[in-house]
PDB file of C-alpha atoms and ligand atoms in Angstrom:
ATOM      1  CA  MET T 297     170.561 -45.311 -21.571  1.00 92.00           C
ATOM      2  CA  ILE T 298     168.902 -44.561 -24.919  1.00 97.00           C
ATOM      3  CA  VAL T 299     166.093 -46.707 -26.366  1.00 98.00           C
ATOM      4  CA  ASP T 300     165.901 -47.056 -30.165  1.00 98.00           C
ATOM      5  CA  VAL T 301     162.302 -47.313 -31.397  1.00 98.00           C
ATOM      6  CA  GLY T 302     162.172 -47.623 -35.161  1.00 96.00           C
ATOM      7  CA  GLY T 303     165.154 -45.283 -35.431  1.00 97.00           C
ATOM      8  CA  ILE T 304     163.757 -42.691 -33.033  1.00 98.00           C
ATOM      9  CA  LYS T 305     166.006 -42.295 -29.992  1.00 98.00           C
ATOM     10  CA  VAL T 306     164.095 -42.150 -26.714  1.00 98.00           C
ATOM     11  CA  HIS T 307     165.992 -40.749 -23.716  1.00 98.00           C
ATOM     12  CA  PRO T 308     164.041 -41.752 -20.594  1.00 98.00           C
ATOM     13  CA  GLY T 309     163.881 -39.398 -17.623  1.00 98.00           C
ATOM     14  CA  VAL T 310     165.813 -36.435 -19.035  1.00 98.00           C
ATOM     15  CA  LEU T 311     163.790 -34.062 -16.840  1.00 98.00           C
ATOM     16  CA  ASP T 312     163.466 -34.757 -13.115  1.00 98.00           C
ATOM     17  CA  ALA T 313     160.270 -33.937 -11.196  1.00 98.00           C
ATOM     18  CA  GLY T 314     161.400 -30.390 -10.365  1.00 98.00           C
ATOM     19  CA  GLU T 315     162.329 -29.617 -13.967  1.00 98.00           C
ATOM     20  CA  GLN T 316     159.038 -31.062 -15.226  1.00 98.00           C
ATOM     21  CA  ALA T 317     157.125 -28.753 -12.874  1.00 98.00           C
ATOM     22  CA  GLU T 318     159.226 -25.790 -13.984  1.00 98.00           C
ATOM     23  CA  LEU T 319     158.612 -26.573 -17.660  1.00 99.00           C
ATOM     24  CA  VAL T 320     154.863 -26.848 -17.014  1.00 98.00           C
ATOM     25  CA  GLU T 321     155.017 -23.372 -15.474  1.00 98.00           C
ATOM     26  CA  GLN T 322     156.816 -22.066 -18.591  1.00 98.00           C
ATOM     27  CA  VAL T 323     154.193 -23.733 -20.817  1.00 98.00           C
ATOM     28  CA  ARG T 324     151.416 -22.070 -18.800  1.00 98.00           C
ATOM     29  CA  ARG T 325     153.051 -18.712 -19.532  1.00 98.00           C
ATOM     30  CA  VAL T 326     152.954 -19.472 -23.255  1.00 98.00           C
ATOM     31  CA  VAL T 327     149.333 -20.625 -23.121  1.00 98.00           C
ATOM     32  CA  ARG T 328     148.247 -17.471 -21.282  1.00 98.00           C
ATOM     33  CA  ALA T 329     149.703 -15.346 -24.115  1.00 98.00           C
ATOM     34  CA  ALA T 330     148.829 -17.711 -26.988  1.00 98.00           C
ATOM     35  CA  PRO T 331     145.724 -19.740 -26.067  1.00 98.00           C
ATOM     36  CA  LEU T 332     145.346 -23.379 -27.080  1.00 98.00           C
ATOM     37  CA  PHE T 333     143.142 -23.960 -30.120  1.00 97.00           C
ATOM     38  CA  ARG T 334     141.833 -27.080 -31.807  1.00 96.00           C
ATOM     39  CA  PRO T 335     143.145 -27.211 -35.375  1.00 95.00           C
ATOM     40  CA  GLU T 336     141.128 -28.473 -38.307  1.00 93.00           C
ATOM     41  CA  THR T 337     142.558 -30.801 -40.902  1.00 86.00           C
ATOM     42  CA  LYS T 338     142.435 -29.947 -44.595  1.00 84.00           C
ATOM     43  CA  ARG T 339     139.299 -32.068 -44.787  1.00 87.00           C
ATOM     44  CA  GLY T 340     137.620 -29.995 -42.117  1.00 90.00           C
ATOM     45  CA  ARG T 341     137.862 -32.525 -39.282  1.00 92.00           C
ATOM     46  CA  LYS T 342     138.735 -31.199 -35.838  1.00 93.00           C
ATOM     47  CA  MET T 343     141.888 -32.727 -34.362  1.00 94.00           C
ATOM     48  CA  SER T 344     141.470 -34.185 -30.872  1.00 97.00           C
ATOM     49  CA  VAL T 345     144.589 -32.466 -29.499  1.00 98.00           C
ATOM     50  CA  ARG T 346     144.647 -28.765 -28.697  1.00 98.00           C
ATOM     51  CA  MET T 347     147.695 -26.782 -29.830  1.00 98.00           C
ATOM     52  CA  THR T 348     149.647 -23.596 -29.588  1.00 98.00           C
ATOM     53  CA  SER T 349     153.256 -22.631 -30.297  1.00 98.00           C
ATOM     54  CA  ALA T 350     156.184 -20.575 -29.054  1.00 98.00           C
ATOM     55  CA  GLY T 351     159.272 -19.175 -30.768  1.00 98.00           C
ATOM     56  CA  ARG T 352     159.666 -17.567 -34.194  1.00 98.00           C
ATOM     57  CA  TYR T 353     157.317 -19.988 -35.958  1.00 98.00           C
ATOM     58  CA  GLY T 354     154.197 -21.885 -34.976  1.00 98.00           C
ATOM     59  CA  TRP T 355     152.643 -24.823 -36.739  1.00 97.00           C
ATOM     60  CA  ILE T 356     149.149 -24.323 -38.127  1.00 95.00           C
ATOM     61  CA  SER T 357     146.630 -26.663 -39.693  1.00 92.00           C
ATOM     62  CA  ASP T 358     143.380 -25.490 -41.259  1.00 90.00           C
ATOM     63  CA  ARG T 359     141.330 -25.848 -44.428  1.00 89.00           C
ATOM     64  CA  ALA T 360     144.212 -24.215 -46.348  1.00 90.00           C
ATOM     65  CA  GLY T 361     146.636 -26.988 -45.263  1.00 90.00           C
ATOM     66  CA  TYR T 362     149.582 -27.492 -42.900  1.00 92.00           C
ATOM     67  CA  ARG T 363     152.280 -24.849 -42.567  1.00 96.00           C
ATOM     68  CA  TYR T 364     154.422 -22.707 -40.271  1.00 98.00           C
ATOM     69  CA  GLU T 365     153.243 -19.188 -39.512  1.00 98.00           C
ATOM     70  CA  ARG T 366     154.780 -16.225 -37.660  1.00 98.00           C
ATOM     71  CA  HIS T 367     151.475 -15.480 -35.919  1.00 98.00           C
ATOM     72  CA  HIS T 368     148.872 -17.171 -33.718  1.00 98.00           C
ATOM     73  CA  PRO T 369     145.399 -17.377 -35.338  1.00 96.00           C
ATOM     74  CA  ASP T 370     144.465 -14.389 -33.116  1.00 96.00           C
ATOM     75  CA  GLY T 371     147.017 -12.265 -35.049  1.00 97.00           C
ATOM     76  CA  GLN T 372     149.722 -11.909 -32.384  1.00 98.00           C
ATOM     77  CA  GLU T 373     153.321 -13.101 -32.682  1.00 98.00           C
ATOM     78  CA  TRP T 374     154.058 -16.337 -30.837  1.00 98.00           C
ATOM     79  CA  PRO T 375     155.482 -15.874 -27.316  1.00 98.00           C
ATOM     80  CA  PRO T 376     159.129 -16.691 -26.534  1.00 98.00           C
ATOM     81  CA  MET T 377     160.141 -20.326 -26.403  1.00 98.00           C
ATOM     82  CA  PRO T 378     160.256 -21.912 -22.916  1.00 98.00           C
ATOM     83  CA  ALA T 379     163.889 -21.601 -21.778  1.00 98.00           C
ATOM     84  CA  LEU T 380     164.016 -25.108 -20.355  1.00 98.00           C
ATOM     85  CA  ALA T 381     162.785 -26.628 -23.628  1.00 98.00           C
ATOM     86  CA  LYS T 382     165.580 -24.853 -25.513  1.00 98.00           C
ATOM     87  CA  GLU T 383     168.047 -26.201 -22.941  1.00 98.00           C
ATOM     88  CA  VAL T 384     166.818 -29.760 -23.567  1.00 98.00           C
ATOM     89  CA  TRP T 385     167.326 -29.211 -27.322  1.00 98.00           C
ATOM     90  CA  ARG T 386     170.921 -28.085 -26.697  1.00 98.00           C
ATOM     91  CA  ARG T 387     171.538 -31.186 -24.563  1.00 97.00           C
ATOM     92  CA  VAL T 388     170.186 -33.811 -26.970  1.00 98.00           C
ATOM     93  CA  SER T 389     169.768 -32.481 -30.537  1.00 98.00           C
ATOM     94  CA  GLY T 390     173.408 -32.869 -31.601  1.00 97.00           C
ATOM     95  CA  VAL T 391     173.219 -29.790 -33.844  1.00 98.00           C
ATOM     96  CA  SER T 392     174.550 -26.268 -33.351  1.00 98.00           C
ATOM     97  CA  ARG T 393     171.474 -24.355 -34.562  1.00 98.00           C
ATOM     98  CA  ASP T 394     168.841 -23.426 -31.990  1.00 98.00           C
ATOM     99  CA  PRO T 395     165.194 -24.409 -32.462  1.00 98.00           C
ATOM    100  CA  GLN T 396     162.878 -21.871 -34.108  1.00 98.00           C
ATOM    101  CA  SER T 397     159.584 -23.459 -33.175  1.00 98.00           C
ATOM    102  CA  CYS T 398     158.148 -25.124 -30.089  1.00 98.00           C
ATOM    103  CA  LEU T 399     154.808 -26.750 -30.859  1.00 98.00           C
ATOM    104  CA  ILE T 400     152.750 -27.429 -27.729  1.00 98.00           C
ATOM    105  CA  ASN T 401     150.175 -30.228 -27.929  1.00 98.00           C
ATOM    106  CA  TYR T 402     147.714 -30.823 -25.092  1.00 98.00           C
ATOM    107  CA  TYR T 403     146.026 -34.244 -24.904  1.00 98.00           C
ATOM    108  CA  ASP T 404     143.024 -34.857 -22.697  1.00 98.00           C
ATOM    109  CA  ALA T 405     142.233 -38.454 -21.667  1.00 98.00           C
ATOM    110  CA  ASP T 406     140.638 -39.289 -25.032  1.00 97.00           C
ATOM    111  CA  ALA T 407     142.942 -37.441 -27.416  1.00 98.00           C
ATOM    112  CA  LYS T 408     145.214 -39.176 -29.892  1.00 97.00           C
ATOM    113  CA  MET T 409     147.289 -38.296 -32.922  1.00 97.00           C
ATOM    114  CA  GLY T 410     147.097 -40.205 -36.184  1.00 95.00           C
ATOM    115  CA  MET T 411     150.162 -41.563 -37.942  1.00 96.00           C
ATOM    116  CA  HIS T 412     151.986 -38.743 -39.750  1.00 95.00           C
ATOM    117  CA  GLN T 413     155.350 -37.526 -40.989  1.00 96.00           C
ATOM    118  CA  ASP T 414     156.905 -34.235 -39.871  1.00 96.00           C
ATOM    119  CA  ARG T 415     157.795 -32.743 -43.243  1.00 95.00           C
ATOM    120  CA  ASP T 416     156.816 -29.079 -43.213  1.00 94.00           C
ATOM    121  CA  GLU T 417     160.367 -27.994 -42.332  1.00 96.00           C
ATOM    122  CA  ALA T 418     162.946 -26.856 -44.925  1.00 95.00           C
ATOM    123  CA  ASN T 419     165.942 -28.876 -43.718  1.00 97.00           C
ATOM    124  CA  PHE T 420     165.525 -32.552 -42.816  1.00 97.00           C
ATOM    125  CA  GLU T 421     169.129 -32.696 -41.550  1.00 97.00           C
ATOM    126  CA  MET T 422     167.786 -30.866 -38.495  1.00 98.00           C
ATOM    127  CA  PRO T 423     166.181 -33.262 -35.997  1.00 98.00           C
ATOM    128  CA  VAL T 424     162.867 -32.923 -34.197  1.00 98.00           C
ATOM    129  CA  VAL T 425     163.120 -33.095 -30.390  1.00 98.00           C
ATOM    130  CA  SER T 426     160.005 -34.066 -28.443  1.00 98.00           C
ATOM    131  CA  ILE T 427     159.402 -33.695 -24.681  1.00 99.00           C
ATOM    132  CA  SER T 428     156.622 -35.538 -22.816  1.00 99.00           C
ATOM    133  CA  LEU T 429     154.913 -34.180 -19.668  1.00 99.00           C
ATOM    134  CA  GLY T 430     152.023 -35.683 -17.698  1.00 98.00           C
ATOM    135  CA  ASP T 431     150.233 -38.958 -18.378  1.00 98.00           C
ATOM    136  CA  ASP T 432     151.914 -41.857 -20.207  1.00 98.00           C
ATOM    137  CA  ALA T 433     151.257 -42.070 -23.942  1.00 98.00           C
ATOM    138  CA  LEU T 434     151.577 -44.959 -26.366  1.00 98.00           C
ATOM    139  CA  PHE T 435     153.881 -43.739 -29.167  1.00 98.00           C
ATOM    140  CA  ARG T 436     153.885 -45.742 -32.401  1.00 98.00           C
ATOM    141  CA  VAL T 437     156.725 -45.538 -34.919  1.00 98.00           C
ATOM    142  CA  GLY T 438     156.767 -46.932 -38.456  1.00 98.00           C
ATOM    143  CA  GLY T 439     159.062 -46.475 -41.413  1.00 97.00           C
ATOM    144  CA  ALA T 440     159.302 -43.876 -44.166  1.00 96.00           C
ATOM    145  CA  GLU T 441     156.297 -45.385 -45.978  1.00 96.00           C
ATOM    146  CA  ARG T 442     152.768 -45.358 -44.628  1.00 96.00           C
ATOM    147  CA  GLY T 443     151.368 -48.753 -43.683  1.00 94.00           C
ATOM    148  CA  GLY T 444     154.587 -50.614 -42.919  1.00 94.00           C
ATOM    149  CA  LYS T 445     155.620 -52.443 -39.761  1.00 97.00           C
ATOM    150  CA  THR T 446     155.496 -50.416 -36.545  1.00 98.00           C
ATOM    151  CA  GLN T 447     156.965 -50.507 -33.052  1.00 98.00           C
ATOM    152  CA  SER T 448     155.504 -48.885 -29.943  1.00 98.00           C
ATOM    153  CA  ILE T 449     156.767 -47.485 -26.648  1.00 98.00           C
ATOM    154  CA  TRP T 450     155.046 -45.881 -23.667  1.00 98.00           C
ATOM    155  CA  LEU T 451     156.427 -42.344 -23.295  1.00 98.00           C
ATOM    156  CA  GLN T 452     156.485 -41.100 -19.710  1.00 98.00           C
ATOM    157  CA  SER T 453     156.657 -37.667 -18.159  1.00 98.00           C
ATOM    158  CA  GLY T 454     160.198 -36.303 -18.484  1.00 98.00           C
ATOM    159  CA  ASP T 455     161.138 -38.514 -21.445  1.00 99.00           C
ATOM    160  CA  VAL T 456     162.683 -36.921 -24.535  1.00 98.00           C
ATOM    161  CA  ALA T 457     162.538 -38.399 -28.051  1.00 98.00           C
ATOM    162  CA  VAL T 458     164.883 -37.359 -30.865  1.00 98.00           C
ATOM    163  CA  MET T 459     163.792 -37.972 -34.444  1.00 98.00           C
ATOM    164  CA  GLY T 460     166.757 -37.429 -36.743  1.00 98.00           C
ATOM    165  CA  GLY T 461     169.053 -39.021 -39.293  1.00 97.00           C
ATOM    166  CA  ASP T 462     167.492 -41.864 -41.269  1.00 97.00           C
ATOM    167  CA  ALA T 463     164.404 -41.786 -39.012  1.00 98.00           C
ATOM    168  CA  ARG T 464     163.656 -38.098 -39.624  1.00 98.00           C
ATOM    169  CA  LEU T 465     160.762 -38.848 -41.981  1.00 98.00           C
ATOM    170  CA  ASN T 466     159.404 -41.940 -40.254  1.00 98.00           C
ATOM    171  CA  PHE T 467     155.667 -42.126 -39.685  1.00 98.00           C
ATOM    172  CA  HIS T 468     154.645 -41.845 -36.031  1.00 98.00           C
ATOM    173  CA  GLY T 469     151.611 -41.127 -33.885  1.00 98.00           C
ATOM    174  CA  ILE T 470     150.033 -41.368 -30.432  1.00 98.00           C
ATOM    175  CA  ASP T 471     147.512 -44.228 -30.095  1.00 98.00           C
ATOM    176  CA  ARG T 472     146.228 -43.377 -26.618  1.00 98.00           C
ATOM    177  CA  LEU T 473     147.001 -42.098 -23.142  1.00 98.00           C
ATOM    178  CA  ARG T 474     146.990 -44.015 -19.900  1.00 98.00           C
ATOM    179  CA  PRO T 475     144.963 -41.559 -17.804  1.00 98.00           C
ATOM    180  CA  GLY T 476     145.935 -41.081 -14.178  1.00 97.00           C
ATOM    181  CA  THR T 477     149.529 -42.242 -14.562  1.00 98.00           C
ATOM    182  CA  SER T 478     151.040 -38.882 -13.607  1.00 98.00           C
ATOM    183  CA  SER T 479     150.159 -36.259 -11.013  1.00 97.00           C
ATOM    184  CA  LEU T 480     152.141 -33.501 -12.742  1.00 98.00           C
ATOM    185  CA  LEU T 481     149.081 -31.845 -14.315  1.00 98.00           C
ATOM    186  CA  PRO T 482     146.286 -31.157 -11.799  1.00 96.00           C
ATOM    187  CA  ASN T 483     143.582 -31.932 -14.362  1.00 96.00           C
ATOM    188  CA  GLY T 484     145.428 -34.876 -15.895  1.00 98.00           C
ATOM    189  CA  GLY T 485     146.228 -35.319 -19.546  1.00 98.00           C
ATOM    190  CA  ARG T 486     149.494 -34.883 -21.351  1.00 98.00           C
ATOM    191  CA  ILE T 487     151.572 -32.077 -22.815  1.00 99.00           C
ATOM    192  CA  ASN T 488     153.955 -32.763 -25.675  1.00 98.00           C
ATOM    193  CA  LEU T 489     156.477 -30.175 -26.842  1.00 98.00           C
ATOM    194  CA  THR T 490     158.147 -30.594 -30.240  1.00 98.00           C
ATOM    195  CA  LEU T 491     161.109 -28.398 -31.094  1.00 98.00           C
ATOM    196  CA  ARG T 492     162.253 -27.748 -34.640  1.00 98.00           C
ATOM    197  CA  VAL T 493     164.447 -25.726 -36.936  1.00 98.00           C
ATOM    198  CA  VAL T 494     161.976 -24.503 -39.552  1.00 98.00           C
ATOM    199  CA  ASP T 495     163.778 -22.507 -42.282  1.00 96.00           C
TER     200      ASP T 495
HETATM  201  C1  LIG A 589     153.413 -36.603 -29.369  1.00 61.18           C
HETATM  202  N1  LIG A 589     154.777 -36.391 -31.250  1.00 61.18           N
HETATM  203  O1  LIG A 589     154.334 -37.133 -28.773  1.00 61.18           O
HETATM  204  C2  LIG A 589     153.437 -36.414 -30.846  1.00 61.18           C
HETATM  205  N2  LIG A 589     156.921 -35.615 -33.954  1.00 61.18           N
HETATM  206  O2  LIG A 589     152.418 -36.208 -28.785  1.00 61.18           O
HETATM  207  C3  LIG A 589     155.148 -36.162 -32.511  1.00 61.18           C
HETATM  208  O3  LIG A 589     154.348 -35.994 -33.412  1.00 61.18           O
HETATM  209  C4  LIG A 589     156.569 -36.135 -32.793  1.00 61.18           C
HETATM  210  O4  LIG A 589     157.203 -37.188 -30.756  1.00 61.18           O
HETATM  211  C5  LIG A 589     158.204 -35.564 -34.283  1.00 61.18           C
HETATM  212  C6  LIG A 589     159.191 -36.031 -33.459  1.00 61.18           C
HETATM  213  C7  LIG A 589     158.872 -36.575 -32.262  1.00 61.18           C
HETATM  214  C8  LIG A 589     157.541 -36.648 -31.907  1.00 61.18           C
HETATM  215 FE1  LIG A 590     155.234 -35.579 -35.331  1.00 61.18          FE
END
């Protein structure tokens, strides 16, 4: 079963409980090598999510703007991409290229993400694949213009969303979490992985 939310295809329960735990372990390995940081927007506001990346490129936001970089802010290359995340991409992306970036977002109980487009990549024919782990999150999807009609869905741990085709540039964001809905992460919260071809 696939659920269409404003053109974004949500595949519920792609990862079972064992795979979710394994992916969390792989994410912990990344975070040990490339610590989470709280990015600033161009306007100097701190985002509420904490981020890091794995793979060839990581996504960075600071006073200089949004972009992909080969290095963590601490100067080191990003660690290798979690193997299980790459496997999910191969299962659901529908394209033959492998992802070059795995952005890791950590949400605590109060974190959210404002409506945005993913448009820092060179080739919009390549989809974005997103994996949810931990607490449920309310995902809102609009159209290609800011301010239009939106639809929402609660993303659960193990769900995978694919943003491609005509929906590739749709606005989307996370309104809020439902704390305590998952026991996957001992301290609660949510991890979101987004996989992309960058260049
Ligand atoms: C999140 N997701 O789920 C934020 N972007 O925490 C995204 O921003 C996103 O879910 C591109 C494609 C799918 C997504
Ligand atoms: Fe996004």
